[in-house]
Coordinates of C-alpha atoms in Angstrom, one line a residue:
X1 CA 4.3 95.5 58.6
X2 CA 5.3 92.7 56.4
X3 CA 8.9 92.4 55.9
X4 CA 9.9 91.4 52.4
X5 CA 12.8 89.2 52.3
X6 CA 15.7 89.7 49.8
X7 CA 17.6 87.0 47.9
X8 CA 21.0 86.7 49.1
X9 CA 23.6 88.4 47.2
X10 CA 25.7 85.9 45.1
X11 CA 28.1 88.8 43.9
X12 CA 32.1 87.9 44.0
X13 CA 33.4 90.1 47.2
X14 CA 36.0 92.3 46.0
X15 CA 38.6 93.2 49.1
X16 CA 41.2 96.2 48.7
X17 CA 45.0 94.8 48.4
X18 CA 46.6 98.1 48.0
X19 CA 46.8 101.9 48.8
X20 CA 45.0 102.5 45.4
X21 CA 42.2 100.4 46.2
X22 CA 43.2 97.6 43.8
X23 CA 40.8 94.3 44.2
X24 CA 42.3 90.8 43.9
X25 CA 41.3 88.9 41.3
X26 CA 37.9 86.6 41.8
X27 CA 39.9 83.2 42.6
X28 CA 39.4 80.6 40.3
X29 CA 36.6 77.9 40.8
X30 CA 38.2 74.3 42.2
X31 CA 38.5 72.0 39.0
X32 CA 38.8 74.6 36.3
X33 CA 42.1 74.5 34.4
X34 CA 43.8 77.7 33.3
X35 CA 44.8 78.0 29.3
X36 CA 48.4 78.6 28.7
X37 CA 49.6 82.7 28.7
X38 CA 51.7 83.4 25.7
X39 CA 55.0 83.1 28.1
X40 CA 54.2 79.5 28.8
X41 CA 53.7 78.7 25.1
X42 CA 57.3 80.7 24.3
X43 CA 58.8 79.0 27.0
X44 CA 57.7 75.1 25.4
X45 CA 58.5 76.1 22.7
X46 CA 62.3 77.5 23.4
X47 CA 62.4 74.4 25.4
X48 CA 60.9 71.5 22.9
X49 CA 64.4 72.1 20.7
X50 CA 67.0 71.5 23.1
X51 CA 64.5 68.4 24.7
X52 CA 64.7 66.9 21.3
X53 CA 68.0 67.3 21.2
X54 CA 69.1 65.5 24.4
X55 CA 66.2 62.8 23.8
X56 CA 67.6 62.0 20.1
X57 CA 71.5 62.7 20.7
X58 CA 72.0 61.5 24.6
X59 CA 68.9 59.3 25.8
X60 CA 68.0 57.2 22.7
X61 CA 72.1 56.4 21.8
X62 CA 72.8 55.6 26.0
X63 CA 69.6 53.2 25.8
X64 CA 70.6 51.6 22.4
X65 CA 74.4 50.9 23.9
X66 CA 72.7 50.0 27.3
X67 CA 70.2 46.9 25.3
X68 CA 73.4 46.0 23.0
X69 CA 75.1 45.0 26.4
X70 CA 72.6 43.1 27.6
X71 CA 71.9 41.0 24.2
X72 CA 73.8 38.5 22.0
X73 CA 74.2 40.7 19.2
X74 CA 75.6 39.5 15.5
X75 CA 75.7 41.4 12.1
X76 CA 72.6 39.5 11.2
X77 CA 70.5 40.3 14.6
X78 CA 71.9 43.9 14.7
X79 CA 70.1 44.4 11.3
X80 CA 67.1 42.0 12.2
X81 CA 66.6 43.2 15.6
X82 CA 66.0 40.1 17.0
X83 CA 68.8 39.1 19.8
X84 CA 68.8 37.2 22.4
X85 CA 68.1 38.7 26.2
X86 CA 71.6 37.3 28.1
X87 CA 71.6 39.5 30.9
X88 CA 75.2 40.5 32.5
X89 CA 77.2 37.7 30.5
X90 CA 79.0 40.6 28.2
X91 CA 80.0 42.4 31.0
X92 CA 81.1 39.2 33.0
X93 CA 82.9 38.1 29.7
X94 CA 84.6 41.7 29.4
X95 CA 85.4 41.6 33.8
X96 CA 87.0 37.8 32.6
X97 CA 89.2 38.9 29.4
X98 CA 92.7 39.3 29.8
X99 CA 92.9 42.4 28.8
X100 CA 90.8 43.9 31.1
X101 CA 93.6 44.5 33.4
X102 CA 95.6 46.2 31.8
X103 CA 93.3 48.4 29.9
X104 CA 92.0 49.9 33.1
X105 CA 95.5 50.3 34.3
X106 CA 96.3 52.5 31.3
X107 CA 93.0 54.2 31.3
X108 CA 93.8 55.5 35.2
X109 CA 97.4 56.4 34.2
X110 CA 96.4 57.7 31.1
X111 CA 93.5 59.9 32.9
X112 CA 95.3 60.9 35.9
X113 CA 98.8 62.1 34.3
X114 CA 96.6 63.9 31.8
X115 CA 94.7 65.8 34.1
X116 CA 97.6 67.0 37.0
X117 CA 99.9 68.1 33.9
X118 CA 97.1 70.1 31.6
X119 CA 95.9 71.5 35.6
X120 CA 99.6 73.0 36.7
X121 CA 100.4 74.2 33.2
X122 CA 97.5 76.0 32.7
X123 CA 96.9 77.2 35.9
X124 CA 100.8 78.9 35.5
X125 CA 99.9 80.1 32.0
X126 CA 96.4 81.6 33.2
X127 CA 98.9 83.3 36.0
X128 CA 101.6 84.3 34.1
X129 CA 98.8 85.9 31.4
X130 CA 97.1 87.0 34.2
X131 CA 99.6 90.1 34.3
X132 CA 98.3 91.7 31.3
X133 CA 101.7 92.4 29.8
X134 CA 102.6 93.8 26.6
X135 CA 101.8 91.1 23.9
X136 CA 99.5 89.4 26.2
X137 CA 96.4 88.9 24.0
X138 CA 98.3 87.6 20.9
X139 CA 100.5 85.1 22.4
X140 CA 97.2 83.7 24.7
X141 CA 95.7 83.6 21.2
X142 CA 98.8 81.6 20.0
X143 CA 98.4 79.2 22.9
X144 CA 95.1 78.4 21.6
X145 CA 95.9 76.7 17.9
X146 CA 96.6 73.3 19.7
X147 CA 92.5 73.6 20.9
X148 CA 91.2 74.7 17.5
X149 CA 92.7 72.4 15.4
X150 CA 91.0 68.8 14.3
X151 CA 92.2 66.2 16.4
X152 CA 93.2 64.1 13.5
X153 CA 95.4 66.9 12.4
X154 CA 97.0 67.0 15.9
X155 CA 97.3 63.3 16.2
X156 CA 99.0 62.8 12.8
X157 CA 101.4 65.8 13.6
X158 CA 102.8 64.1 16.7
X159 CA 102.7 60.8 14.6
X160 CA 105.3 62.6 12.1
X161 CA 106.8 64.4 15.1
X162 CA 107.8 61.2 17.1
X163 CA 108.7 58.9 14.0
X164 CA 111.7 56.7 15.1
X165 CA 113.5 57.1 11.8
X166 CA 112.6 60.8 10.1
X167 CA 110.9 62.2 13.6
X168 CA 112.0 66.3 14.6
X169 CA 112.3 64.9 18.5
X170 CA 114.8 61.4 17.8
X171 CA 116.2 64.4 15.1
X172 CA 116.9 66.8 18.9
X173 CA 117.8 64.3 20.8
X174 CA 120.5 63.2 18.7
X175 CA 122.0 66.5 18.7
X176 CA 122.8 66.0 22.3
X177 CA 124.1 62.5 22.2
X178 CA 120.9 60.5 23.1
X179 CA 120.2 57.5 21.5
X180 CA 116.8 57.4 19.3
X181 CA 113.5 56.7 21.1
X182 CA 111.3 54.1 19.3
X183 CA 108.1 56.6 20.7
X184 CA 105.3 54.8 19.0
X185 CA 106.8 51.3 18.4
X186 CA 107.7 50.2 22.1
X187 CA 105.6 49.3 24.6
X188 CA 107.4 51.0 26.8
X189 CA 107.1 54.4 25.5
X190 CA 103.8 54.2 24.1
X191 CA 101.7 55.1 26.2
X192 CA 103.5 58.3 27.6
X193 CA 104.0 59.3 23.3
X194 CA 99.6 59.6 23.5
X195 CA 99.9 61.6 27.1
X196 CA 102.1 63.9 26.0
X197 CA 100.1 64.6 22.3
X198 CA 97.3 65.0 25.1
X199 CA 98.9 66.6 27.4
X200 CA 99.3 69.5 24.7
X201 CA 95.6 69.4 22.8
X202 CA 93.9 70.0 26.5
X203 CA 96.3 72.7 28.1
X204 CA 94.7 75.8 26.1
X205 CA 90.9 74.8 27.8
X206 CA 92.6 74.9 30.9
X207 CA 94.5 78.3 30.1
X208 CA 91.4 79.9 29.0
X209 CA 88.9 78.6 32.0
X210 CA 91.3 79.4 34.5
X211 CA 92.3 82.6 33.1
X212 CA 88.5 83.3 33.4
X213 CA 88.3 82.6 36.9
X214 CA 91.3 84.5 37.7
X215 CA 89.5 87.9 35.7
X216 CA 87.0 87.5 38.8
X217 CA 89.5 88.0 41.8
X218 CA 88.8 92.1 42.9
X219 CA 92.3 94.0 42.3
X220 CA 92.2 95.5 45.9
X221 CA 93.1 91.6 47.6
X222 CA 96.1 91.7 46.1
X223 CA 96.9 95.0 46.8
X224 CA 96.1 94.9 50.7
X225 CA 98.3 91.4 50.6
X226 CA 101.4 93.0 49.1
X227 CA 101.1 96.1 51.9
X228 CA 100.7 93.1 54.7
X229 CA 104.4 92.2 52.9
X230 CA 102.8 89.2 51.8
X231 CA 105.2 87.4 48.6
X232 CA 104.0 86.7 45.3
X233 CA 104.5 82.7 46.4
X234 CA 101.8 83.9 49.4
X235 CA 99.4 85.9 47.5
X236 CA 98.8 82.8 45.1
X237 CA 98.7 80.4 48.1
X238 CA 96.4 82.4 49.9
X239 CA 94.2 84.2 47.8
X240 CA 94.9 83.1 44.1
X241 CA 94.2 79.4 44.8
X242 CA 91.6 79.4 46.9
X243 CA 89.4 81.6 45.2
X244 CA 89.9 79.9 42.0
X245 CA 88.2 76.1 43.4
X246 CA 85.1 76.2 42.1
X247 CA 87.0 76.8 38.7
X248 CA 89.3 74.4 39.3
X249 CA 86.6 71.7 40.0
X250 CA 84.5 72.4 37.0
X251 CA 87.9 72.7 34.8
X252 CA 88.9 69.1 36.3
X253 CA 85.6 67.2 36.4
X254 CA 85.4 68.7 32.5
X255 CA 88.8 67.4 31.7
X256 CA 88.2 64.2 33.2
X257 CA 85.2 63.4 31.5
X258 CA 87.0 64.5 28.2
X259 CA 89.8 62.2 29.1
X260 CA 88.0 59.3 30.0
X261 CA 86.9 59.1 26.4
X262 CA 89.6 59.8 24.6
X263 CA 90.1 57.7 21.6
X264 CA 90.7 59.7 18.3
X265 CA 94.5 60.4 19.8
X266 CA 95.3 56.8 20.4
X267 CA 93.9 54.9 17.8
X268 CA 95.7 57.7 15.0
X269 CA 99.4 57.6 16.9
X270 CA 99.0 53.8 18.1
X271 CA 96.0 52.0 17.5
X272 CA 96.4 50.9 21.3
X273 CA 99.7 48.8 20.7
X274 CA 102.1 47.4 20.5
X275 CA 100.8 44.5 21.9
X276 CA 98.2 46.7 23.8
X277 CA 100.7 48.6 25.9
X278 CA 98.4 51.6 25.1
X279 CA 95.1 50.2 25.0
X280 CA 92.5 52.5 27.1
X281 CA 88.5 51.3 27.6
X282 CA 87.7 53.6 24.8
X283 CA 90.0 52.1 22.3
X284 CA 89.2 48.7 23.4
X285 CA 85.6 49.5 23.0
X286 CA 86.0 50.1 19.2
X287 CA 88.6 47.1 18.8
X288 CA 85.5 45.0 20.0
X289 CA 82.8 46.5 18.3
X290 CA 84.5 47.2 14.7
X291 CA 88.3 46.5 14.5
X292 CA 87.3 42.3 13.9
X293 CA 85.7 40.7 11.3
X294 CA 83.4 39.4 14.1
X295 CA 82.4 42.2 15.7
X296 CA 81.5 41.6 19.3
X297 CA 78.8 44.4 20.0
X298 CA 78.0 43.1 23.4
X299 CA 80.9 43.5 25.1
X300 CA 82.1 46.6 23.1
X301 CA 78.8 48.2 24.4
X302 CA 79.6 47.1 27.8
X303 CA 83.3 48.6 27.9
X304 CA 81.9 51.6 26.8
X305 CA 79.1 51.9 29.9
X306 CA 81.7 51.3 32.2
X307 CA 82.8 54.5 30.7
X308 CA 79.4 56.3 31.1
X309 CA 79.1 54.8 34.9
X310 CA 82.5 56.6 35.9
X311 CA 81.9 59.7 34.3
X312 CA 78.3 59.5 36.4
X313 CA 80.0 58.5 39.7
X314 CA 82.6 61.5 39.0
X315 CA 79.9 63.6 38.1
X316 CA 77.9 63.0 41.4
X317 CA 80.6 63.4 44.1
X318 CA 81.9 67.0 41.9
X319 CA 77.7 68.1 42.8
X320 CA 77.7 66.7 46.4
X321 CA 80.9 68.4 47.5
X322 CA 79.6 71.5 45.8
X323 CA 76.5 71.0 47.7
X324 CA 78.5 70.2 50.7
X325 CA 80.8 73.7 50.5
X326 CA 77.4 75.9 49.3
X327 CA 76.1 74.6 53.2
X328 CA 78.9 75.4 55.3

């Protein structure tokens, strides 16, 4: 008998993946592209907002300061667009200027002191509210006008505050028999009159973020620490404090990169004098790039990304000592 031969089957194999006898889909053929679900096309397009946002508010304004610092830029050029390349030469002019010095000192002090007094008082607020007393909510609420108002506001009641002649603090002083303070005229006492206005606009965000942090410590560790006769001094040592780090680090690196750029404070109670005893980067960074009649937008752009590159450095040691403690 002759055998007829059949033509080989070319239908997709279908193979059982579950107890229902479900088949896998037919996979797809190598080069074909897939069209977009609806998810993928909600997700661009929840996502195209916020990209345009960073592109036009963050990338575009750090490139524009990052080619002002590296051209000869005048009033005319800035309009005309047509400056001269020169390389490093601001930022070797603004390393050379005299008051380079000084303005980093008083950006460090001015950063530093900030940050360790707005920490310890609101880490003893966010405790002290943490007790959930009578009165509690309204006076935390209280605590927070100093954060809500505008900054000029705040600035310009300090100003009036710390007047030499008609000031309510020189007015309290001399009700105890100590001399007037000249607060925002000597350059002594200059720059610790913008740390303390400071000082008081950043305590609430520390008050609320640790107070936060605090809400997410369970009860019951406090409770089998006070039958181990543990103190109140103990319990916050031992449980309070370390439990609240990775709070603590966000809250700091946060305050830091808020204090770093500080400049609607000092230029409203001081301007960065006398004789730039208060003078920070970011004041200096305006006095170069709009406080002359010759504006030097070179080196004003280059004091401000000396700004941007500690913030960065700051920002990259708070993620690898997070990565670091997620590990171990």
């Amino acid at each position: 008998m002759k055998q007829t031969a059949h033509p080989p089957d070319h239908r997709p194999v279908r193979t059982p993946t579950g107890p229902a006898g479900a088949f896998a889909p037919h996979p797809a053929r190598p080069g074909t592209r897939r069209r977009p679900t609806s998810q993928q096309w909600a997700a661009w397009a929840f996502l195209t907002p916020v990209t345009l946002y960073l592109v036009l508010f963050y990338a575009y304004p750090l490139y524009r300061n990052l080619d002002l610092s590296l051209r000869d830029y005048t009033v005319r050029s800035f309009v005309q667009g047509n400056a001269p390349f020169t390389g490093l030469e601001n930022y070797a002019k603004v390393l050379d200027d005299p008051t380079f010095a000084p303005a980093l000192l008083h950006t460090v002090v001015f950063t530093a002191v900030c940050l360790v007094f707005q920490y310890a008082i609101g880490l003893a607020l966010a405790v002290f509210f943490h007790q959930n007393f009578r009165l509690s909510a309204t006076l935390r609420a209280l605590f927070l006008v100093p954060w809500l108002l505008p900054l000029i506001v705040s600035a310009s009641t300090w100003s009036w505050m710390l007047n030499s002649d008609s000031g309510i603090v020189n007015a309290l002083l001399s009700t105890v028999g100590i001399d007037p303070v000249n607060w925002l005229t000597s350059p002594s006492w200059s720059l610790t009159s913008v740390i303390i206005a400071n000082i008081w606009i950043g305590v609430p965000f520390n008050l609320v973020v640790l107070h936060s942090g605090l809400q997410s410590i369970p009860a019951s560790l406090y409770e089998a620490a006070a039958l181990d006769g543990a103190n109140a001094w103990h319990r916050f040592w031992r449980i309070t404090f370390p439990l609240l780090r990775p709070v603590s680090a966000i809250t700091l690196l946060l305050g830091l990169v808020y204090t770093l750029k500080v400049f609607d404070i000092i230029w409203i109670m001081t301007k960065g004098g006398p004789a730039d005893a208060s003078t920070t980067f970011a004041t200096w960074s305006y006095q170069l790039g709009f406080g002359n009649l010759l504006p030097a937008f070179g080196p004003g752009a280059a004091v401000g990304n000396l700004l941007v590159v500690a913030a960065l450095v700051f920002g990259l040691v708070y993620i690898r000592v997070q990565r670091k403690q997620a590990l171990s």
